[in-house]
Coordinates of C-alpha atoms (C1' of nucleotides) in Angstrom, one line a residue:
Chain P
X1 CA 11.3 -4.3 31.2
X2 CA 13.4 -5.9 28.5
X3 CA 13.5 -4.8 24.9
X4 CA 14.5 -8.1 23.5
X5 CA 17.8 -7.7 21.8
X6 CA 20.6 -7.7 24.5
X7 CA 20.8 -9.9 27.6
X8 CA 20.6 -8.3 31.0
X9 CA 21.4 -11.3 33.2
X10 CA 23.5 -14.3 32.5
X11 CA 22.5 -17.4 30.4
X12 CA 19.6 -18.1 28.2
X13 CA 19.0 -20.3 25.2
X14 CA 20.9 -18.8 22.2
X15 CA 19.0 -17.5 19.2
X16 CA 19.0 -19.6 16.0
X17 CA 18.8 -16.5 13.8
X18 CA 20.9 -13.4 13.1
X19 CA 18.8 -10.3 13.8
X20 CA 20.0 -8.2 10.9
X21 CA 19.7 -11.1 8.4
X22 CA 16.1 -11.9 9.6
X23 CA 15.2 -8.2 9.4
X24 CA 16.6 -8.1 5.9
X25 CA 14.4 -11.0 4.8
X26 CA 11.3 -9.4 6.4
X27 CA 12.3 -6.1 4.8
X28 CA 12.4 -7.7 1.4
X29 CA 9.0 -9.3 1.9
X30 CA 7.3 -6.1 3.0
X31 CA 9.0 -4.3 0.2
X32 CA 7.4 -6.6 -2.3
X33 CA 3.9 -6.9 -0.9
X34 CA 3.4 -3.8 1.2
X35 CA 2.7 -3.9 4.9
X36 CA -1.0 -4.7 4.6
X37 CA -0.2 -7.2 1.9
X38 CA 1.5 -9.7 4.2
X39 CA 0.4 -11.3 7.4
X40 CA 2.5 -11.9 10.5
X41 CA 2.5 -15.6 9.4
X42 CA 4.0 -14.6 6.1
X43 CA 6.6 -12.3 7.6
X44 CA 7.6 -15.1 10.0
X45 CA 7.9 -17.6 7.2
X46 CA 9.9 -15.3 5.1
X47 CA 12.3 -14.8 7.9
X48 CA 12.5 -18.5 8.7
X49 CA 11.2 -18.2 12.3
X50 CA 7.9 -18.8 14.1
X51 CA 5.5 -16.2 15.3
X52 CA 6.3 -16.2 19.0
X53 CA 10.0 -15.8 18.3
X54 CA 9.2 -13.0 15.8
X55 CA 7.0 -11.2 18.3
X56 CA 9.5 -11.6 21.1
X57 CA 12.4 -10.3 19.0
X58 CA 10.8 -7.6 16.9
X59 CA 7.4 -6.8 18.4
X60 CA 4.2 -6.3 16.5
X61 CA 3.7 -5.5 12.8
X62 CA 4.2 -1.7 13.3
X63 CA 7.5 -2.3 15.2
X64 CA 8.7 -4.7 12.5
X65 CA 7.9 -2.1 9.8
X66 CA 9.7 0.6 11.7
X67 CA 12.8 -1.6 12.1
X68 CA 12.8 -2.7 8.5
X69 CA 12.4 0.9 7.4
X70 CA 15.2 2.1 9.7
X71 CA 17.6 -0.6 8.3
X72 CA 16.6 0.4 4.7
X73 CA 17.1 4.1 5.4
X74 CA 20.5 3.5 6.9
X75 CA 21.6 1.5 3.9
X76 CA 20.2 4.0 1.5
X77 CA 21.7 7.0 3.4
X78 CA 25.2 5.3 3.4
X79 CA 25.2 4.7 -0.3
X80 CA 23.8 8.1 -1.3
X81 CA 26.0 10.0 1.1
X82 CA 29.1 8.3 -0.2
X83 CA 28.1 9.2 -3.8
X84 CA 27.4 12.8 -2.9
X85 CA 30.8 13.1 -1.4
X86 CA 32.4 13.2 -4.8
X87 CA 34.2 16.5 -5.5
X88 CA 32.5 17.5 -8.7
X89 CA 28.8 18.5 -8.2
X90 CA 27.6 17.0 -11.4
X91 CA 29.5 13.7 -10.8
X92 CA 28.2 13.6 -7.3
X93 CA 24.6 14.0 -8.3
X94 CA 24.9 11.5 -11.1
X95 CA 26.5 9.0 -8.7
X96 CA 23.8 9.6 -6.1
X97 CA 21.0 8.8 -8.7
X98 CA 23.0 5.9 -10.0
X99 CA 23.2 4.5 -6.5
X100 CA 19.5 4.9 -5.9
X101 CA 18.6 3.4 -9.3
X102 CA 20.8 0.4 -8.7
X103 CA 18.9 -0.3 -5.5
X104 CA 15.5 0.4 -7.2
X105 CA 16.2 -2.0 -10.1
X106 CA 18.8 -4.3 -8.7
X107 CA 18.6 -7.6 -6.9
X108 CA 15.8 -6.5 -4.5
X109 CA 12.2 -5.7 -5.3
X110 CA 11.7 -2.9 -7.7
X111 CA 11.2 0.7 -6.4
X112 CA 11.9 2.3 -3.0
X113 CA 10.9 0.5 0.1
X114 CA 9.5 3.7 1.8
X115 CA 8.0 5.5 -1.2
X116 CA 6.3 2.4 -2.5
X117 CA 4.9 1.0 0.7
X118 CA 4.5 3.8 3.3
X119 CA 2.0 6.0 1.4
X120 CA -0.7 3.4 1.2
X121 CA -0.7 3.1 5.0
X122 CA 0.1 6.7 5.9
X123 CA -3.5 7.9 6.5
X124 CA -4.3 5.0 8.9
X125 CA -1.0 4.3 10.5
X126 CA 0.8 7.2 12.2
X127 CA 4.1 5.2 12.2
X128 CA 4.1 4.8 8.5
X129 CA 3.1 8.4 8.0
X130 CA 6.0 9.6 10.2
X131 CA 8.5 7.4 8.4
X132 CA 7.3 8.7 5.0
X133 CA 7.5 12.3 6.2
X134 CA 11.0 11.9 7.6
X135 CA 12.2 10.1 4.5
X136 CA 11.0 12.8 2.2
X137 CA 12.5 15.4 4.4
X138 CA 15.9 13.7 4.6
X139 CA 16.1 13.3 0.8
X140 CA 15.6 17.0 0.4
X141 CA 18.1 17.7 3.1
X142 CA 20.8 15.5 1.6
X143 CA 20.5 17.2 -1.8
X144 CA 20.4 20.7 -0.2
X145 CA 23.5 20.2 1.9
X146 CA 25.4 19.0 -1.2
X147 CA 24.2 21.9 -3.3
X148 CA 25.3 24.4 -0.7
X149 CA 28.9 23.2 -1.1
X150 CA 28.8 24.4 -4.7
X151 CA 26.4 27.3 -4.8
X152 CA 28.2 28.8 -7.8
X153 CA 27.6 25.8 -10.0
X154 CA 23.8 25.9 -9.5
X155 CA 21.9 27.9 -12.2
X156 CA 19.6 29.6 -9.7
X157 CA 19.7 32.2 -7.0
X158 CA 21.3 31.1 -3.8
X159 CA 18.0 31.6 -1.9
X160 CA 16.4 29.1 -4.2
X161 CA 18.7 26.3 -3.3
X162 CA 16.0 24.6 -1.1
X163 CA 13.7 24.7 -4.1
X164 CA 16.3 23.1 -6.4
X165 CA 17.0 20.5 -3.8
X166 CA 13.3 19.7 -3.6
X167 CA 13.1 19.3 -7.3
X168 CA 16.0 16.9 -7.2
X169 CA 14.1 15.1 -4.5
X170 CA 11.0 15.1 -6.7
X171 CA 13.0 13.5 -9.4
X172 CA 14.1 10.8 -7.1
X173 CA 10.6 10.2 -5.9
X174 CA 9.5 9.8 -9.5
X175 CA 12.3 7.5 -10.3
X176 CA 11.2 5.3 -7.4
X177 CA 7.7 5.1 -8.7
X178 CA 8.7 4.6 -12.3
X179 CA 11.0 1.8 -11.3
X180 CA 8.0 0.2 -9.5
X181 CA 6.1 0.4 -12.7
X182 CA 8.8 -1.5 -14.5
X183 CA 11.0 1.2 -16.1
X184 CA 14.5 0.1 -17.1
X185 CA 17.7 1.3 -15.6
X186 CA 18.5 3.1 -18.8
X187 CA 15.3 5.1 -18.9
X188 CA 15.6 6.0 -15.3
X189 CA 19.2 7.1 -15.7
X190 CA 18.3 9.3 -18.7
X191 CA 15.5 11.0 -16.7
X192 CA 17.9 11.6 -13.8
X193 CA 20.6 13.0 -16.1
X194 CA 18.1 15.3 -17.6
X195 CA 17.0 16.6 -14.2
X196 CA 20.6 17.2 -13.3
X197 CA 21.2 19.1 -16.5
X198 CA 18.4 21.4 -15.8
X199 CA 19.8 22.2 -12.4
X200 CA 23.4 22.8 -13.1
X201 CA 24.7 23.9 -16.5
X202 CA 25.5 21.7 -19.3
X203 CA 29.0 21.3 -17.8
Chain B
X1 CA -23.5 -13.7 -20.0
X2 CA -24.4 -10.5 -18.3
X3 CA -22.0 -8.0 -17.0
X4 CA -24.3 -6.6 -14.3
X5 CA -24.9 -3.0 -15.2
X6 CA -27.6 -2.8 -17.8
X7 CA -30.7 -4.9 -18.2
X8 CA -31.1 -7.2 -21.1
X9 CA -34.7 -8.3 -20.6
X10 CA -37.6 -6.6 -18.9
X11 CA -38.3 -6.2 -15.2
X12 CA -36.2 -7.1 -12.2
X13 CA -36.0 -5.6 -8.7
X14 CA -34.6 -2.0 -8.9
X15 CA -31.3 -1.2 -7.3
X16 CA -31.3 0.7 -4.1
X17 CA -28.0 2.4 -4.9
X18 CA -26.5 4.6 -7.6
X19 CA -23.6 2.9 -9.2
X20 CA -21.4 6.0 -9.5
X21 CA -22.2 7.1 -6.0
X22 CA -21.4 3.7 -4.5
X23 CA -18.2 3.6 -6.6
X24 CA -17.2 7.0 -5.2
X25 CA -17.7 5.8 -1.7
X26 CA -15.6 2.7 -2.3
X27 CA -13.0 4.8 -4.1
X28 CA -12.7 7.0 -1.0
X29 CA -12.3 4.0 1.2
X30 CA -9.5 2.4 -0.9
X31 CA -7.9 5.8 -1.3
X32 CA -7.6 6.1 2.5
X33 CA -6.5 2.6 3.4
X34 CA -5.0 1.1 0.3
X35 CA -6.4 -2.0 -1.4
X36 CA -4.9 -4.5 0.9
X37 CA -5.8 -2.3 3.9
X38 CA -9.5 -3.0 3.5
X39 CA -11.6 -6.2 3.2
X40 CA -14.5 -6.8 0.9
X41 CA -16.7 -6.4 4.1
X42 CA -15.2 -3.0 4.7
X43 CA -15.7 -1.9 1.1
X44 CA -19.3 -3.1 1.1
X45 CA -20.0 -1.3 4.4
X46 CA -18.4 1.9 3.1
X47 CA -20.6 1.8 0.1
X48 CA -23.7 1.0 2.1
X49 CA -24.4 -2.4 0.4
X50 CA -23.9 -6.0 1.3
X51 CA -21.3 -8.3 -0.2
X52 CA -23.5 -10.3 -2.6
X53 CA -24.8 -7.1 -4.1
X54 CA -21.3 -5.7 -4.2
X55 CA -20.0 -8.8 -6.0
X56 CA -22.9 -8.9 -8.4
X57 CA -22.5 -5.3 -9.4
X58 CA -18.7 -4.7 -9.3
X59 CA -17.0 -8.1 -9.3
X60 CA -14.1 -9.1 -7.1
X61 CA -11.5 -6.9 -5.3
X62 CA -9.4 -6.3 -8.4
X63 CA -12.4 -5.4 -10.5
X64 CA -13.5 -2.9 -7.9
X65 CA -10.1 -1.4 -7.8
X66 CA -9.9 -1.1 -11.5
X67 CA -13.3 0.6 -11.7
X68 CA -12.5 3.0 -8.8
X69 CA -9.2 3.9 -10.5
X70 CA -10.9 4.4 -13.8
X71 CA -13.5 6.8 -12.2
X72 CA -10.7 8.6 -10.5
X73 CA -8.5 8.9 -13.6
X74 CA -11.5 10.2 -15.6
X75 CA -12.2 12.9 -13.0
X76 CA -8.5 13.8 -12.7
X77 CA -8.1 14.0 -16.5
X78 CA -11.1 16.2 -16.9
X79 CA -9.9 18.8 -14.4
X80 CA -6.3 18.8 -15.5
X81 CA -7.1 18.9 -19.2
X82 CA -9.4 21.8 -18.6
X83 CA -6.7 23.7 -16.7
X84 CA -4.1 22.9 -19.4
X85 CA -6.4 24.4 -22.1
X86 CA -5.6 27.9 -20.9
X87 CA -3.9 30.0 -23.5
X88 CA -0.8 31.1 -21.6
X89 CA 1.6 28.2 -21.0
X90 CA 2.6 29.4 -17.5
X91 CA -1.0 30.0 -16.5
X92 CA -2.0 26.6 -17.9
X93 CA 0.7 24.7 -15.9
X94 CA 0.0 26.6 -12.7
X95 CA -3.7 25.9 -13.1
X96 CA -3.0 22.2 -13.7
X97 CA -1.0 21.9 -10.6
X98 CA -3.5 23.9 -8.6
X99 CA -6.2 21.5 -9.8
X100 CA -4.2 18.5 -8.7
X101 CA -3.2 20.0 -5.4
X102 CA -6.9 20.9 -4.7
X103 CA -7.7 17.2 -5.1
X104 CA -4.7 16.0 -3.1
X105 CA -5.5 18.2 -0.1
X106 CA -9.2 19.0 -0.5
X107 CA -12.3 17.2 0.8
X108 CA -11.0 13.7 0.0
X109 CA -8.2 11.7 1.4
X110 CA -4.8 13.3 1.1
X111 CA -2.6 12.4 -1.9
X112 CA -3.3 10.8 -5.2
X113 CA -5.4 7.7 -5.4
X114 CA -3.2 5.9 -7.9
X115 CA 0.3 7.1 -6.7
X116 CA -0.5 6.4 -3.1
X117 CA -2.2 3.0 -3.4
X118 CA -1.0 1.3 -6.6
X119 CA 2.7 1.1 -5.9
X120 CA 2.3 -1.1 -2.8
X121 CA 0.5 -3.7 -4.8
X122 CA 2.2 -3.3 -8.1
X123 CA 4.6 -6.2 -7.7
X124 CA 2.0 -8.8 -6.7
X125 CA -1.0 -7.5 -8.6
X126 CA -0.7 -7.1 -12.4
X127 CA -3.8 -5.0 -12.5
X128 CA -2.4 -2.4 -10.1
X129 CA 0.9 -2.4 -11.9
X130 CA -0.8 -1.8 -15.2
X131 CA -2.9 1.0 -13.7
X132 CA 0.2 2.6 -12.2
X133 CA 2.2 2.4 -15.4
X134 CA -0.6 3.8 -17.5
X135 CA -1.2 6.6 -15.1
X136 CA 2.4 7.7 -15.0
X137 CA 2.5 7.5 -18.8
X138 CA -0.7 9.6 -19.2
X139 CA 0.6 12.3 -16.9
X140 CA 3.8 12.7 -19.0
X141 CA 1.7 12.7 -22.1
X142 CA -0.6 15.4 -20.9
X143 CA 2.3 17.7 -20.0
X144 CA 4.1 16.9 -23.3
X145 CA 1.1 17.7 -25.6
X146 CA 0.6 21.0 -23.8
X147 CA 4.3 21.9 -24.0
X148 CA 4.3 21.2 -27.7
X149 CA 1.7 23.9 -28.3
X150 CA 4.3 26.5 -27.0
X151 CA 7.7 25.1 -27.9
X152 CA 9.1 28.6 -28.0
X153 CA 8.3 29.3 -24.4
X154 CA 10.2 26.3 -23.1
X155 CA 13.8 27.0 -22.1
X156 CA 15.2 23.8 -23.6
X157 CA 15.8 22.3 -27.0
X158 CA 12.7 21.2 -28.8
X159 CA 14.0 17.6 -28.8
X160 CA 14.1 17.7 -25.0
X161 CA 10.4 18.4 -24.6
X162 CA 9.7 14.8 -23.5
X163 CA 12.3 15.2 -20.8
X164 CA 10.8 18.5 -19.6
X165 CA 7.4 16.9 -19.6
X166 CA 8.7 14.0 -17.5
X167 CA 10.2 16.5 -15.0
X168 CA 6.9 18.2 -14.7
X169 CA 5.4 14.7 -14.2
X170 CA 8.0 14.0 -11.6
X171 CA 7.0 17.2 -9.8
X172 CA 3.4 16.1 -9.8
X173 CA 4.4 12.6 -8.4
X174 CA 6.3 14.3 -5.6
X175 CA 3.5 16.7 -4.9
X176 CA 1.2 13.6 -4.5
X177 CA 3.6 12.0 -2.0
X178 CA 4.2 15.1 0.0
X179 CA 0.5 15.7 0.2
X180 CA 0.1 12.2 1.6
X181 CA 2.8 13.1 4.2
X182 CA 0.8 16.1 5.3
X183 CA 2.2 19.0 3.4
X184 CA 0.0 22.1 3.2
X185 CA -1.5 23.5 0.0
X186 CA 0.8 26.5 0.2
X187 CA 4.0 24.5 0.4
X188 CA 2.9 22.3 -2.4
X189 CA 1.9 25.3 -4.6
X190 CA 5.3 26.8 -3.9
X191 CA 7.1 23.7 -5.0
X192 CA 5.0 23.5 -8.2
X193 CA 5.6 27.1 -9.0
X194 CA 9.3 26.6 -8.6
X195 CA 9.3 23.7 -11.0
X196 CA 7.3 25.7 -13.5
X197 CA 9.8 28.6 -13.2
X198 CA 12.6 26.2 -14.0
X199 CA 10.9 25.0 -17.1
X200 CA 9.7 28.2 -18.7
X201 CA 11.4 31.5 -18.1
X202 CA 10.6 33.9 -15.3
X203 CA 7.8 35.3 -17.5
Chain S
dA1 C1' -53.3 -12.5 -11.2
dG2 C1' -49.4 -15.2 -12.6
dC3 C1' -44.7 -15.7 -14.5
dT4 C1' -40.1 -14.1 -15.2
dT5 C1' -36.3 -11.4 -14.0
dT6 C1' -33.2 -9.0 -11.0
dT7 C1' -31.7 -7.4 -6.7
dT8 C1' -31.7 -7.7 -1.6
dA9 C1' -30.5 -9.8 2.7
dT10 C1' -29.1 -13.5 5.7
dG11 C1' -26.2 -17.0 6.8
dC12 C1' -23.1 -21.1 6.3
dG13 C1' -18.3 -23.1 5.9
dA14 C1' -13.5 -23.4 5.0
dG15 C1' -9.5 -20.9 5.4
dT16 C1' -6.7 -17.0 7.4
dT17 C1' -5.1 -13.9 10.9
dG18 C1' -3.1 -12.5 15.3
dG19 C1' -2.7 -12.8 20.3
dC20 C1' -1.5 -15.8 23.9
dA21 C1' -0.4 -19.9 26.8
dC22 C1' 2.5 -23.7 27.7
dA23 C1' 6.1 -27.2 27.8
dA24 C1' 10.5 -28.3 26.2
dA25 C1' 15.2 -27.0 24.9
dA26 C1' 19.7 -24.7 25.4
dC27 C1' 22.8 -22.2 27.8
dA28 C1' 25.3 -19.6 32.0
dA29 C1' 26.2 -19.2 36.7
dA30 C1' 26.3 -20.9 41.4
Chain I
dT1 C1' 24.3 -30.9 39.5
dT2 C1' 21.1 -27.5 40.4
dT3 C1' 18.9 -23.2 39.5
dG4 C1' 17.7 -19.4 36.7
dT5 C1' 17.1 -17.3 32.2
dT6 C1' 15.9 -17.0 27.5
dT7 C1' 14.4 -18.9 23.2
dT8 C1' 12.0 -22.4 20.6
dG9 C1' 8.0 -24.8 18.8
dT10 C1' 3.4 -26.4 19.1
dG11 C1' -1.2 -25.4 19.6
dC12 C1' -5.5 -23.1 21.0
dC13 C1' -9.1 -19.5 20.3
dA14 C1' -11.8 -15.6 18.9
dA15 C1' -12.3 -12.7 15.2
dC16 C1' -12.0 -11.8 10.5
dT17 C1' -12.2 -12.9 5.3
dC18 C1' -14.4 -14.5 1.3
dG19 C1' -17.0 -17.4 -1.8
dC20 C1' -21.3 -19.4 -2.2
dA21 C1' -26.1 -21.0 -1.4
dT22 C1' -30.7 -19.7 -0.4
dA23 C1' -35.0 -17.3 0.4
dA24 C1' -37.5 -13.2 0.1
dA25 C1' -38.6 -8.7 -2.1
dA26 C1' -39.6 -5.7 -6.0
dA27 C1' -40.2 -4.7 -10.3
dG28 C1' -42.0 -5.6 -15.7
dC29 C1' -44.6 -8.3 -18.9
dT30 C1' -48.6 -11.1 -20.5

DNA sequence: AGCTTTTTATGCGAGTTGGCACAAAACAAA
DNA sequence: TTTGTTTTGTGCCAACTCGCATAAAAAGCT
């Protein structure tokens, strides 16, 4: 009844790979090809380990996807939350979009890991569907909690804050898709800035 | 040098399937599983024909995807364009979103065929990437051309109409993703209505 | 009826995919 | 040194994937 990551008894042969590093390599692979677009062989190769080791350490394809998505979500959440912690609402929102756009167009594969890979599998894979649903929900929640700190600055009734948050979330979804289609940082930033202008005043 | 759809000479054994019907069945299958999520065997089964017939009539996997996407885009464009032709801008936009939401949550698989299946393949499949890019572009263009008919009604500078169109497009993208995650018609309609309210006045 | 054309339907073969078994290796504890 | 534990690496097997070859069927034309 072991899960495969920590040791219960004493010795054992040491691993030749770092778990987070290997997961990062697999995440990048799945991010590029989608989950159905790569085989376990391909995932194992991209992480530099063989299939039995892969299975023992991370489980089957679904478990690998779940772990890669969790690592991605944690990274994303950390960066966006830090950006949103800026004092000025406009600055905070701009910084949040900038952080996301950097990830969507930076060193890694274009677009958002979840938004670009989970939808294709969502109808046939409950795990992917659940990850998609939770990710969309958490994006809305992050924007909403930040907006609630500055109700006055929002050009809408207070009871419409959830709607405004969802529209900011929608903009982020769209940015992720457009990045996947090849849009440049500049065009994406311009779109995000426009959305923010619509939400708060021209301040 | 035949393409496989019309006859050049005389006779020939007649087809046992209707091309548009078969394409519709394959479209539905790919819509549900994604392109990499189904094999040529699976596509052929879903359309009720065998692989050699499939290949002769529609070509390889990429060609099948392109044709299924084209049929989907034509259907979508027809319905949305009709909705957007309503006189009142607000009614036109609401009708357009209603039409899309009906497709995204109606009889077929949840979500948008293109937005939910093309992104996963876009980085490894130029055809999918091109289809994604063109689809996003044409959504923006449809909203923009409609907005330009009622510049006065839009609560933004005329030179910002492309931005507003892109934000309506972003809302549609988000609606497609949220539908894939299981959102109900009502929640989606409410989100769309909120976006429209932000764009034009409360009229 | 005979010929041509086009589609249908079956099946083969090389390569891929994923689960699993097994022996060897590397380490800790006794 | 011996024992126990965990990982590594190779390899097997059944199923799937896909292109292709081939024969039969179903039509039109002469």
